[in-house]
Amino acid sequence: MAQRAGVKIECRGITKSFTVQSDVLHVLSDICLDVHENEFLVILGPGQGGKTTLLNIIGGLMAPDAGEVRIDGRDMYGPSTDRGIVFQQYALFPWKTVEDNVAFGLAMKGVGRDERLAVAHRYIDLVGLGGFEKAYPAQLSGGMKQRVGIARAYTVNPDILLMDEPFGALDAQTRYAMEKDVLAIWQKEQRTVVFVTNNIEEAIYLGDRVVVMSAMPGKVKSSYAITTPKPRNYTDPEFLEMRKRISNDTDLVL
Ligand SMILES: Nc1ncnc2c1ncn2[C@@H]1O[C@H](COP(=O)(O)OP(=O)(O)OP(=O)(O)O)[C@@H](O)[C@H]1O
Ligand SMILES: [Mg+2]
């Protein structure tokens, strides 16, 4: 099938179940979703609603039972450096320094040490970790570790960034700061982003569009275009109005 103009990622009929001790858990049911080129798409859904499963399928880390994912109009098989993933858990190598963690994807691609460290340093600076290149993950706070994860995802220069509740484990203050920074980086770097969260404010702050999922099984419930210019203000009347509209429509406890 030909690529539809401006559509970067197409999910068609994604369905997934897990069998745990003969119990079948229907996690995703017929998920259809288009993500546009350079769009910041937020998937908002409740805990255990299949968000990570969906992101893993889009990232090519897991195969669906039915349905397909197309990238740039082509069927997609397996993981690839065109999609960078920021995981829900930090997933850093504890024995590697910040710079070697960030440069890891480039090392896997066979890029020489000097070149990959030069690229890594650029993104370490961009996420605000300049000066911590030689630190080890154990010496960093949660927010700093997640910055390393974001820098690592950007370093392989992916077209698409998949971010799985990257700020879920952070305190509220750090979370606001990280949201601001991720937005600034996105405005500078322009990539297609799929960002998963269970936090409604975060969704409205970041998203060009917010797709609301329901759980058990995970389905796409509704989709909201958010057109107010970024950066947005949490207390603007338009922001609060959108919060009200979306919260009336979710299974989240708000
Ligand atoms: N590999 C697996 N084997 C069996 N069950 C799984 C597997 N992966 C996920 N599940 C189950 O599928 C459901 C959805 O999990 P998933 O991690 O996709 O949800 P989530 O929306 O990301 O949750 P959270 O908000 O807690 O991160 C959960 O009930 C989970 O126990
Ligand atoms: Mg998850």
PDB file of C-alpha atoms and ligand atoms in Angstrom:
ATOM      1  CA  MET A   1       0.000   0.000   0.000  1.00  0.00           C
ATOM      2  CA  ALA A   2       1.296   3.460  -0.846  1.00  0.00           C
ATOM      3  CA  GLN A   3       2.299   5.840   1.913  1.00  0.00           C
ATOM      4  CA  ARG A   4      -0.393   8.326   2.834  1.00  0.00           C
ATOM      5  CA  ALA A   5       0.844  11.892   2.707  1.00  0.00           C
ATOM      6  CA  GLY A   6       2.432  13.011   5.953  1.00  0.00           C
ATOM      7  CA  VAL A   7       1.722   9.761   7.807  1.00  0.00           C
ATOM      8  CA  LYS A   8       4.841   8.427   9.505  1.00  0.00           C
ATOM      9  CA  ILE A   9       3.461   5.517  11.538  1.00  0.00           C
ATOM     10  CA  GLU A  10       0.322   3.521  10.793  1.00  0.00           C
ATOM     11  CA  CYS A  11      -1.052   0.977  13.247  1.00  0.00           C
ATOM     12  CA  ARG A  12      -3.777  -1.180  11.765  1.00  0.00           C
ATOM     13  CA  GLY A  13      -5.834  -3.573  13.844  1.00  0.00           C
ATOM     14  CA  ILE A  14      -3.153  -4.241  16.463  1.00  0.00           C
ATOM     15  CA  THR A  15      -4.349  -7.016  18.759  1.00  0.00           C
ATOM     16  CA  LYS A  16      -2.350  -8.730  21.498  1.00  0.00           C
ATOM     17  CA  SER A  17      -3.080 -11.251  24.258  1.00  0.00           C
ATOM     18  CA  PHE A  18      -0.843 -12.886  26.824  1.00  0.00           C
ATOM     19  CA  THR A  19      -1.453 -16.290  28.311  1.00  0.00           C
ATOM     20  CA  VAL A  20      -0.459 -16.573  31.954  1.00  0.00           C
ATOM     21  CA  GLN A  21      -1.012 -20.011  33.528  1.00  0.00           C
ATOM     22  CA  SER A  22      -3.827 -20.814  31.079  1.00  0.00           C
ATOM     23  CA  ASP A  23      -5.555 -17.460  31.721  1.00  0.00           C
ATOM     24  CA  VAL A  24      -5.766 -15.383  28.565  1.00  0.00           C
ATOM     25  CA  LEU A  25      -5.290 -11.668  29.075  1.00  0.00           C
ATOM     26  CA  HIS A  26      -6.628  -9.544  26.205  1.00  0.00           C
ATOM     27  CA  VAL A  27      -4.318  -6.574  26.369  1.00  0.00           C
ATOM     28  CA  LEU A  28      -4.835  -4.773  23.050  1.00  0.00           C
ATOM     29  CA  SER A  29      -7.843  -4.983  20.781  1.00  0.00           C
ATOM     30  CA  ASP A  30      -7.902  -3.660  17.225  1.00  0.00           C
ATOM     31  CA  ILE A  31      -5.771  -0.572  17.768  1.00  0.00           C
ATOM     32  CA  CYS A  32      -5.822   1.717  14.731  1.00  0.00           C
ATOM     33  CA  LEU A  33      -3.692   4.816  14.877  1.00  0.00           C
ATOM     34  CA  ASP A  34      -1.885   7.176  12.483  1.00  0.00           C
ATOM     35  CA  VAL A  35       1.007   9.294  13.638  1.00  0.00           C
ATOM     36  CA  HIS A  36       1.996  12.155  11.374  1.00  0.00           C
ATOM     37  CA  GLU A  37       5.467  13.268  10.415  1.00  0.00           C
ATOM     38  CA  ASN A  38       6.967  15.427  13.203  1.00  0.00           C
ATOM     39  CA  GLU A  39       3.846  15.098  15.291  1.00  0.00           C
ATOM     40  CA  PHE A  40       4.100  14.874  19.083  1.00  0.00           C
ATOM     41  CA  LEU A  41       1.451  12.259  19.769  1.00  0.00           C
ATOM     42  CA  VAL A  42       0.567  11.413  23.358  1.00  0.00           C
ATOM     43  CA  ILE A  43      -1.123   8.159  24.315  1.00  0.00           C
ATOM     44  CA  LEU A  44      -2.999   8.670  27.578  1.00  0.00           C
ATOM     45  CA  GLY A  45      -4.269   5.591  29.363  1.00  0.00           C
ATOM     46  CA  PRO A  46      -4.699   3.916  32.730  1.00  0.00           C
ATOM     47  CA  GLY A  47      -2.152   1.668  34.473  1.00  0.00           C
ATOM     48  CA  GLN A  48      -1.819  -1.831  33.008  1.00  0.00           C
ATOM     49  CA  GLY A  49      -3.828  -0.685  30.008  1.00  0.00           C
ATOM     50  CA  GLY A  50      -1.388  -2.100  27.473  1.00  0.00           C
ATOM     51  CA  LYS A  51       0.522   1.130  26.797  1.00  0.00           C
ATOM     52  CA  THR A  52       3.989  -0.415  27.077  1.00  0.00           C
ATOM     53  CA  THR A  53       2.840  -3.392  25.021  1.00  0.00           C
ATOM     54  CA  LEU A  54       1.658  -1.060  22.238  1.00  0.00           C
ATOM     55  CA  LEU A  55       4.879   0.949  22.306  1.00  0.00           C
ATOM     56  CA  ASN A  56       6.950  -2.239  22.196  1.00  0.00           C
ATOM     57  CA  ILE A  57       4.977  -3.375  19.160  1.00  0.00           C
ATOM     58  CA  ILE A  58       5.492  -0.007  17.416  1.00  0.00           C
ATOM     59  CA  GLY A  59       9.190  -0.241  18.326  1.00  0.00           C
ATOM     60  CA  GLY A  60       9.419  -3.707  16.810  1.00  0.00           C
ATOM     61  CA  LEU A  61      10.411  -5.337  20.103  1.00  0.00           C
ATOM     62  CA  MET A  62       7.286  -7.504  20.159  1.00  0.00           C
ATOM     63  CA  ALA A  63       5.036  -8.937  17.436  1.00  0.00           C
ATOM     64  CA  PRO A  64       1.263  -8.408  17.553  1.00  0.00           C
ATOM     65  CA  ASP A  65      -1.104 -11.415  17.328  1.00  0.00           C
ATOM     66  CA  ALA A  66      -2.948  -9.613  14.547  1.00  0.00           C
ATOM     67  CA  GLY A  67      -2.608  -6.327  12.732  1.00  0.00           C
ATOM     68  CA  GLU A  68       0.400  -4.473  11.445  1.00  0.00           C
ATOM     69  CA  VAL A  69       2.600  -1.463  11.904  1.00  0.00           C
ATOM     70  CA  ARG A  70       3.821   0.463   8.876  1.00  0.00           C
ATOM     71  CA  ILE A  71       6.577   3.035   8.974  1.00  0.00           C
ATOM     72  CA  ASP A  72       6.774   5.377   5.972  1.00  0.00           C
ATOM     73  CA  GLY A  73       4.248   3.171   4.222  1.00  0.00           C
ATOM     74  CA  ARG A  74       6.334  -0.002   4.603  1.00  0.00           C
ATOM     75  CA  ASP A  75       5.616  -3.029   6.750  1.00  0.00           C
ATOM     76  CA  MET A  76       7.973  -3.090   9.665  1.00  0.00           C
ATOM     77  CA  TYR A  77       9.798  -6.090  11.066  1.00  0.00           C
ATOM     78  CA  GLY A  78      11.925  -6.005  14.199  1.00  0.00           C
ATOM     79  CA  PRO A  79      13.716  -3.144  15.947  1.00  0.00           C
ATOM     80  CA  SER A  80      15.789  -0.617  14.037  1.00  0.00           C
ATOM     81  CA  THR A  81      17.772   2.531  14.739  1.00  0.00           C
ATOM     82  CA  ASP A  82      15.118   4.554  12.895  1.00  0.00           C
ATOM     83  CA  ARG A  83      13.131   4.232  16.132  1.00  0.00           C
ATOM     84  CA  GLY A  84      14.708   5.343  19.418  1.00  0.00           C
ATOM     85  CA  ILE A  85      13.082   4.160  22.632  1.00  0.00           C
ATOM     86  CA  VAL A  86      13.104   5.790  26.054  1.00  0.00           C
ATOM     87  CA  PHE A  87      12.056   3.046  28.447  1.00  0.00           C
ATOM     88  CA  GLN A  88       9.784   3.253  31.475  1.00  0.00           C
ATOM     89  CA  GLN A  89      12.675   1.898  33.577  1.00  0.00           C
ATOM     90  CA  TYR A  90      15.915   3.691  32.922  1.00  0.00           C
ATOM     91  CA  ALA A  91      17.612   0.603  31.425  1.00  0.00           C
ATOM     92  CA  LEU A  92      21.136   2.038  31.665  1.00  0.00           C
ATOM     93  CA  PHE A  93      24.270  -0.093  31.909  1.00  0.00           C
ATOM     94  CA  PRO A  94      25.446   0.468  35.502  1.00  0.00           C
ATOM     95  CA  TRP A  95      29.064  -0.339  34.633  1.00  0.00           C
ATOM     96  CA  LYS A  96      29.264   2.217  31.846  1.00  0.00           C
ATOM     97  CA  THR A  97      29.776   5.970  32.227  1.00  0.00           C
ATOM     98  CA  VAL A  98      27.151   8.478  31.067  1.00  0.00           C
ATOM     99  CA  GLU A  99      29.022   9.096  27.812  1.00  0.00           C
ATOM    100  CA  ASP A 100      29.411   5.387  27.079  1.00  0.00           C
ATOM    101  CA  ASN A 101      25.750   4.713  27.867  1.00  0.00           C
ATOM    102  CA  VAL A 102      24.701   7.530  25.534  1.00  0.00           C
ATOM    103  CA  ALA A 103      27.111   6.425  22.799  1.00  0.00           C
ATOM    104  CA  PHE A 104      26.127   2.751  23.061  1.00  0.00           C
ATOM    105  CA  GLY A 105      23.826   2.687  20.013  1.00  0.00           C
ATOM    106  CA  LEU A 106      26.552   4.225  17.863  1.00  0.00           C
ATOM    107  CA  ALA A 107      29.079   1.664  19.140  1.00  0.00           C
ATOM    108  CA  MET A 108      26.648  -1.054  18.017  1.00  0.00           C
ATOM    109  CA  LYS A 109      26.558   0.580  14.589  1.00  0.00           C
ATOM    110  CA  GLY A 110      30.355   0.388  14.401  1.00  0.00           C
ATOM    111  CA  VAL A 111      30.991   4.153  14.722  1.00  0.00           C
ATOM    112  CA  GLY A 112      34.544   4.870  15.977  1.00  0.00           C
ATOM    113  CA  ARG A 113      35.106   6.035  19.552  1.00  0.00           C
ATOM    114  CA  ASP A 114      36.061   9.668  18.870  1.00  0.00           C
ATOM    115  CA  GLU A 115      33.132  10.229  16.545  1.00  0.00           C
ATOM    116  CA  ARG A 116      30.573   8.556  18.753  1.00  0.00           C
ATOM    117  CA  LEU A 117      31.729  10.468  21.832  1.00  0.00           C
ATOM    118  CA  ALA A 118      31.474  13.740  19.900  1.00  0.00           C
ATOM    119  CA  VAL A 119      27.835  12.954  19.031  1.00  0.00           C
ATOM    120  CA  ALA A 120      27.126  11.729  22.572  1.00  0.00           C
ATOM    121  CA  HIS A 121      28.532  14.941  24.081  1.00  0.00           C
ATOM    122  CA  ARG A 122      26.268  17.054  21.894  1.00  0.00           C
ATOM    123  CA  TYR A 123      23.171  15.290  23.244  1.00  0.00           C
ATOM    124  CA  ILE A 124      24.491  15.157  26.814  1.00  0.00           C
ATOM    125  CA  ASP A 125      24.735  18.968  26.623  1.00  0.00           C
ATOM    126  CA  LEU A 126      21.298  19.228  25.022  1.00  0.00           C
ATOM    127  CA  VAL A 127      19.638  17.345  27.909  1.00  0.00           C
ATOM    128  CA  GLY A 128      21.514  19.488  30.444  1.00  0.00           C
ATOM    129  CA  LEU A 129      24.010  16.913  31.714  1.00  0.00           C
ATOM    130  CA  GLY A 130      27.201  18.655  30.589  1.00  0.00           C
ATOM    131  CA  GLY A 131      29.914  17.927  33.194  1.00  0.00           C
ATOM    132  CA  PHE A 132      28.551  14.455  34.032  1.00  0.00           C
ATOM    133  CA  GLU A 133      30.034  12.628  31.032  1.00  0.00           C
ATOM    134  CA  LYS A 134      32.299  10.456  33.226  1.00  0.00           C
ATOM    135  CA  ALA A 135      29.748   9.779  35.982  1.00  0.00           C
ATOM    136  CA  TYR A 136      28.193   6.335  36.504  1.00  0.00           C
ATOM    137  CA  PRO A 137      24.398   5.806  36.716  1.00  0.00           C
ATOM    138  CA  ALA A 138      24.571   5.061  40.459  1.00  0.00           C
ATOM    139  CA  GLN A 139      25.899   8.598  40.989  1.00  0.00           C
ATOM    140  CA  LEU A 140      22.865  10.192  39.288  1.00  0.00           C
ATOM    141  CA  SER A 141      19.369  11.110  40.477  1.00  0.00           C
ATOM    142  CA  GLY A 142      16.293   9.580  38.795  1.00  0.00           C
ATOM    143  CA  GLY A 143      15.757  12.680  36.646  1.00  0.00           C
ATOM    144  CA  MET A 144      19.381  12.659  35.550  1.00  0.00           C
ATOM    145  CA  LYS A 145      19.178   8.967  34.639  1.00  0.00           C
ATOM    146  CA  GLN A 146      16.139   9.645  32.505  1.00  0.00           C
ATOM    147  CA  ARG A 147      18.032  12.493  30.789  1.00  0.00           C
ATOM    148  CA  VAL A 148      20.726   9.947  29.938  1.00  0.00           C
ATOM    149  CA  GLY A 149      18.003   7.702  28.472  1.00  0.00           C
ATOM    150  CA  ILE A 150      16.694  10.581  26.347  1.00  0.00           C
ATOM    151  CA  ALA A 151      20.179  11.535  25.124  1.00  0.00           C
ATOM    152  CA  ARG A 152      20.859   7.876  24.284  1.00  0.00           C
ATOM    153  CA  ALA A 153      17.671   7.652  22.226  1.00  0.00           C
ATOM    154  CA  TYR A 154      18.542  10.799  20.227  1.00  0.00           C
ATOM    155  CA  THR A 155      22.148   9.818  19.593  1.00  0.00           C
ATOM    156  CA  VAL A 156      21.354   7.253  16.897  1.00  0.00           C
ATOM    157  CA  ASN A 157      19.471  10.019  15.059  1.00  0.00           C
ATOM    158  CA  PRO A 158      16.139   8.193  14.865  1.00  0.00           C
ATOM    159  CA  ASP A 159      13.230   9.494  12.786  1.00  0.00           C
ATOM    160  CA  ILE A 160      10.887   8.372  15.529  1.00  0.00           C
ATOM    161  CA  LEU A 161      11.157   8.616  19.304  1.00  0.00           C
ATOM    162  CA  LEU A 162       9.048   6.310  21.444  1.00  0.00           C
ATOM    163  CA  MET A 163       8.848   7.447  25.055  1.00  0.00           C
ATOM    164  CA  ASP A 164       7.248   5.191  27.647  1.00  0.00           C
ATOM    165  CA  GLU A 165       6.145   7.159  30.723  1.00  0.00           C
ATOM    166  CA  PRO A 166       9.646   8.547  30.959  1.00  0.00           C
ATOM    167  CA  PHE A 167       8.853  10.830  33.899  1.00  0.00           C
ATOM    168  CA  GLY A 168       6.527   8.540  35.853  1.00  0.00           C
ATOM    169  CA  ALA A 169       9.047   7.861  38.610  1.00  0.00           C
ATOM    170  CA  LEU A 170      10.053  11.491  39.136  1.00  0.00           C
ATOM    171  CA  ASP A 171       8.882  13.989  41.758  1.00  0.00           C
ATOM    172  CA  ALA A 172       6.453  16.654  40.515  1.00  0.00           C
ATOM    173  CA  GLN A 173       9.025  19.467  40.371  1.00  0.00           C
ATOM    174  CA  THR A 174      11.557  17.451  38.367  1.00  0.00           C
ATOM    175  CA  ARG A 175       8.775  16.226  36.144  1.00  0.00           C
ATOM    176  CA  TYR A 176       7.735  19.774  35.165  1.00  0.00           C
ATOM    177  CA  ALA A 177      11.337  20.644  34.409  1.00  0.00           C
ATOM    178  CA  MET A 178      11.782  17.524  32.260  1.00  0.00           C
ATOM    179  CA  GLU A 179       8.550  18.169  30.351  1.00  0.00           C
ATOM    180  CA  LYS A 180       9.759  21.683  29.521  1.00  0.00           C
ATOM    181  CA  ASP A 181      13.123  20.384  28.378  1.00  0.00           C
ATOM    182  CA  VAL A 182      11.690  17.576  26.251  1.00  0.00           C
ATOM    183  CA  LEU A 183       9.423  20.095  24.560  1.00  0.00           C
ATOM    184  CA  ALA A 184      12.326  22.460  23.886  1.00  0.00           C
ATOM    185  CA  ILE A 185      14.413  19.603  22.436  1.00  0.00           C
ATOM    186  CA  TRP A 186      11.504  18.470  20.262  1.00  0.00           C
ATOM    187  CA  GLN A 187      10.962  22.026  18.975  1.00  0.00           C
ATOM    188  CA  LYS A 188      14.657  22.169  18.089  1.00  0.00           C
ATOM    189  CA  GLU A 189      15.115  18.671  16.661  1.00  0.00           C
ATOM    190  CA  GLN A 190      11.688  18.013  15.057  1.00  0.00           C
ATOM    191  CA  ARG A 191      11.090  14.251  15.234  1.00  0.00           C
ATOM    192  CA  THR A 192       7.966  12.165  15.248  1.00  0.00           C
ATOM    193  CA  VAL A 193       7.283  11.347  18.905  1.00  0.00           C
ATOM    194  CA  VAL A 194       4.936   8.824  20.481  1.00  0.00           C
ATOM    195  CA  PHE A 195       4.828   9.586  24.187  1.00  0.00           C
ATOM    196  CA  VAL A 196       2.953   7.388  26.659  1.00  0.00           C
ATOM    197  CA  THR A 197       1.633   8.695  29.962  1.00  0.00           C
ATOM    198  CA  ASN A 198      -1.112   8.219  32.530  1.00  0.00           C
ATOM    199  CA  ASN A 199      -0.877  11.891  33.510  1.00  0.00           C
ATOM    200  CA  ILE A 200      -3.491  14.126  31.941  1.00  0.00           C
ATOM    201  CA  GLU A 201      -1.652  17.430  32.487  1.00  0.00           C
ATOM    202  CA  GLU A 202       1.505  16.022  30.974  1.00  0.00           C
ATOM    203  CA  ALA A 203      -0.516  14.846  27.970  1.00  0.00           C
ATOM    204  CA  ILE A 204      -2.093  18.261  27.378  1.00  0.00           C
ATOM    205  CA  TYR A 205       1.160  20.111  28.000  1.00  0.00           C
ATOM    206  CA  LEU A 206       3.110  18.091  25.431  1.00  0.00           C
ATOM    207  CA  GLY A 207       0.711  16.741  22.838  1.00  0.00           C
ATOM    208  CA  ASP A 208      -0.213  17.994  19.374  1.00  0.00           C
ATOM    209  CA  ARG A 209      -2.779  15.271  19.739  1.00  0.00           C
ATOM    210  CA  VAL A 210      -3.840  13.170  22.721  1.00  0.00           C
ATOM    211  CA  VAL A 211      -5.173   9.686  22.070  1.00  0.00           C
ATOM    212  CA  VAL A 212      -7.126   8.306  25.012  1.00  0.00           C
ATOM    213  CA  MET A 213      -7.030   4.544  25.595  1.00  0.00           C
ATOM    214  CA  SER A 214      -9.391   2.467  27.651  1.00  0.00           C
ATOM    215  CA  ALA A 215      -8.256  -0.701  29.408  1.00  0.00           C
ATOM    216  CA  MET A 216      -9.081  -4.426  29.456  1.00  0.00           C
ATOM    217  CA  PRO A 217      -8.693  -4.765  26.598  1.00  0.00           C
ATOM    218  CA  GLY A 218      -6.802  -1.656  25.518  1.00  0.00           C
ATOM    219  CA  LYS A 219      -8.674   0.211  22.802  1.00  0.00           C
ATOM    220  CA  VAL A 220      -8.423   3.654  21.296  1.00  0.00           C
ATOM    221  CA  LYS A 221     -11.311   5.523  22.830  1.00  0.00           C
ATOM    222  CA  SER A 222     -10.971   9.026  21.441  1.00  0.00           C
ATOM    223  CA  SER A 223      -8.520  11.525  20.068  1.00  0.00           C
ATOM    224  CA  TYR A 224      -8.119  15.250  20.784  1.00  0.00           C
ATOM    225  CA  ALA A 225      -6.180  17.750  18.693  1.00  0.00           C
ATOM    226  CA  ILE A 226      -4.578  20.355  20.919  1.00  0.00           C
ATOM    227  CA  THR A 227      -3.877  23.463  18.940  1.00  0.00           C
ATOM    228  CA  THR A 228      -2.855  26.016  21.568  1.00  0.00           C
ATOM    229  CA  PRO A 229       0.717  27.174  20.941  1.00  0.00           C
ATOM    230  CA  LYS A 230       3.577  25.605  22.925  1.00  0.00           C
ATOM    231  CA  PRO A 231       4.904  26.035  25.540  1.00  0.00           C
ATOM    232  CA  ARG A 232       1.518  25.908  27.255  1.00  0.00           C
ATOM    233  CA  ASN A 233       0.486  27.117  30.638  1.00  0.00           C
ATOM    234  CA  TYR A 234      -1.153  24.681  33.050  1.00  0.00           C
ATOM    235  CA  THR A 235      -3.487  27.325  34.400  1.00  0.00           C
ATOM    236  CA  ASP A 236      -4.714  28.874  31.129  1.00  0.00           C
ATOM    237  CA  PRO A 237      -8.500  28.635  30.730  1.00  0.00           C
ATOM    238  CA  GLU A 238      -8.074  26.700  27.447  1.00  0.00           C
ATOM    239  CA  PHE A 239      -5.768  24.226  29.173  1.00  0.00           C
ATOM    240  CA  LEU A 240      -8.231  23.702  32.019  1.00  0.00           C
ATOM    241  CA  GLU A 241     -11.119  23.345  29.582  1.00  0.00           C
ATOM    242  CA  MET A 242      -9.260  20.631  27.675  1.00  0.00           C
ATOM    243  CA  ARG A 243      -8.416  18.907  30.961  1.00  0.00           C
ATOM    244  CA  LYS A 244     -12.104  18.852  31.833  1.00  0.00           C
ATOM    245  CA  ARG A 245     -13.113  17.520  28.410  1.00  0.00           C
ATOM    246  CA  ILE A 246     -10.571  14.721  28.461  1.00  0.00           C
ATOM    247  CA  SER A 247     -11.077  13.756  32.097  1.00  0.00           C
ATOM    248  CA  ASN A 248     -14.815  13.347  31.487  1.00  0.00           C
ATOM    249  CA  ASP A 249     -13.834  10.772  28.907  1.00  0.00           C
ATOM    250  CA  THR A 250     -11.199   8.605  30.602  1.00  0.00           C
ATOM    251  CA  ASP A 251     -11.020   5.638  32.933  1.00  0.00           C
ATOM    252  CA  LEU A 252      -8.289   7.394  34.866  1.00  0.00           C
ATOM    253  CA  VAL A 253      -8.842   8.285  38.458  1.00  0.00           C
ATOM    254  CA  LEU A 254      -8.198  12.020  38.358  1.00  0.00           C
TER     255      LEU A 254
HETATM  256  N1  LIG B   1       5.227 -10.464  28.534  1.00  0.00           N
HETATM  257  C1  LIG B   1       4.073 -10.505  29.225  1.00  0.00           C
HETATM  258  N2  LIG B   1       3.551 -11.682  29.631  1.00  0.00           N
HETATM  259  C2  LIG B   1       2.380 -11.728  30.294  1.00  0.00           C
HETATM  260  N3  LIG B   1       1.643 -10.651  30.618  1.00  0.00           N
HETATM  261  C3  LIG B   1       2.118  -9.443  30.245  1.00  0.00           C
HETATM  262  C4  LIG B   1       3.356  -9.312  29.539  1.00  0.00           C
HETATM  263  N4  LIG B   1       3.571  -8.006  29.291  1.00  0.00           N
HETATM  264  C5  LIG B   1       2.512  -7.358  29.834  1.00  0.00           C
HETATM  265  N5  LIG B   1       1.648  -8.211  30.392  1.00  0.00           N
HETATM  266  C6  LIG B   1       0.370  -7.864  31.031  1.00  0.00           C
HETATM  267  O1  LIG B   1      -0.367  -7.061  30.131  1.00  0.00           O
HETATM  268  C7  LIG B   1      -1.030  -6.004  30.804  1.00  0.00           C
HETATM  269  C8  LIG B   1      -0.619  -4.689  30.174  1.00  0.00           C
HETATM  270  O2  LIG B   1       0.756  -4.460  30.437  1.00  0.00           O
HETATM  271  P1  LIG B   1       1.513  -3.164  29.931  1.00  0.00           P
HETATM  272  O3  LIG B   1       2.860  -3.176  30.535  1.00  0.00           O
HETATM  273  O4  LIG B   1       1.425  -3.080  28.451  1.00  0.00           O
HETATM  274  O5  LIG B   1       0.590  -2.019  30.555  1.00  0.00           O
HETATM  275  P2  LIG B   1       0.906  -0.471  30.803  1.00  0.00           P
HETATM  276  O6  LIG B   1      -0.301   0.272  30.353  1.00  0.00           O
HETATM  277  O7  LIG B   1       2.206  -0.104  30.199  1.00  0.00           O
HETATM  278  O8  LIG B   1       1.011  -0.428  32.389  1.00  0.00           O
HETATM  279  P3  LIG B   1       1.762   0.651  33.341  1.00  0.00           P
HETATM  280  O9  LIG B   1       0.939   1.889  33.296  1.00  0.00           O
HETATM  281  O10 LIG B   1       1.753  -0.001  34.667  1.00  0.00           O
HETATM  282  O11 LIG B   1       3.139   0.838  32.779  1.00  0.00           O
HETATM  283  C9  LIG B   1      -0.662  -6.139  32.277  1.00  0.00           C
HETATM  284  O12 LIG B   1      -1.731  -6.732  32.942  1.00  0.00           O
HETATM  285  C10 LIG B   1       0.561  -7.026  32.281  1.00  0.00           C
HETATM  286  O13 LIG B   1       0.597  -7.841  33.428  1.00  0.00           O
HETATM  287 MG    MG B   2       3.938   0.661  30.973  1.00  0.00          MG
END
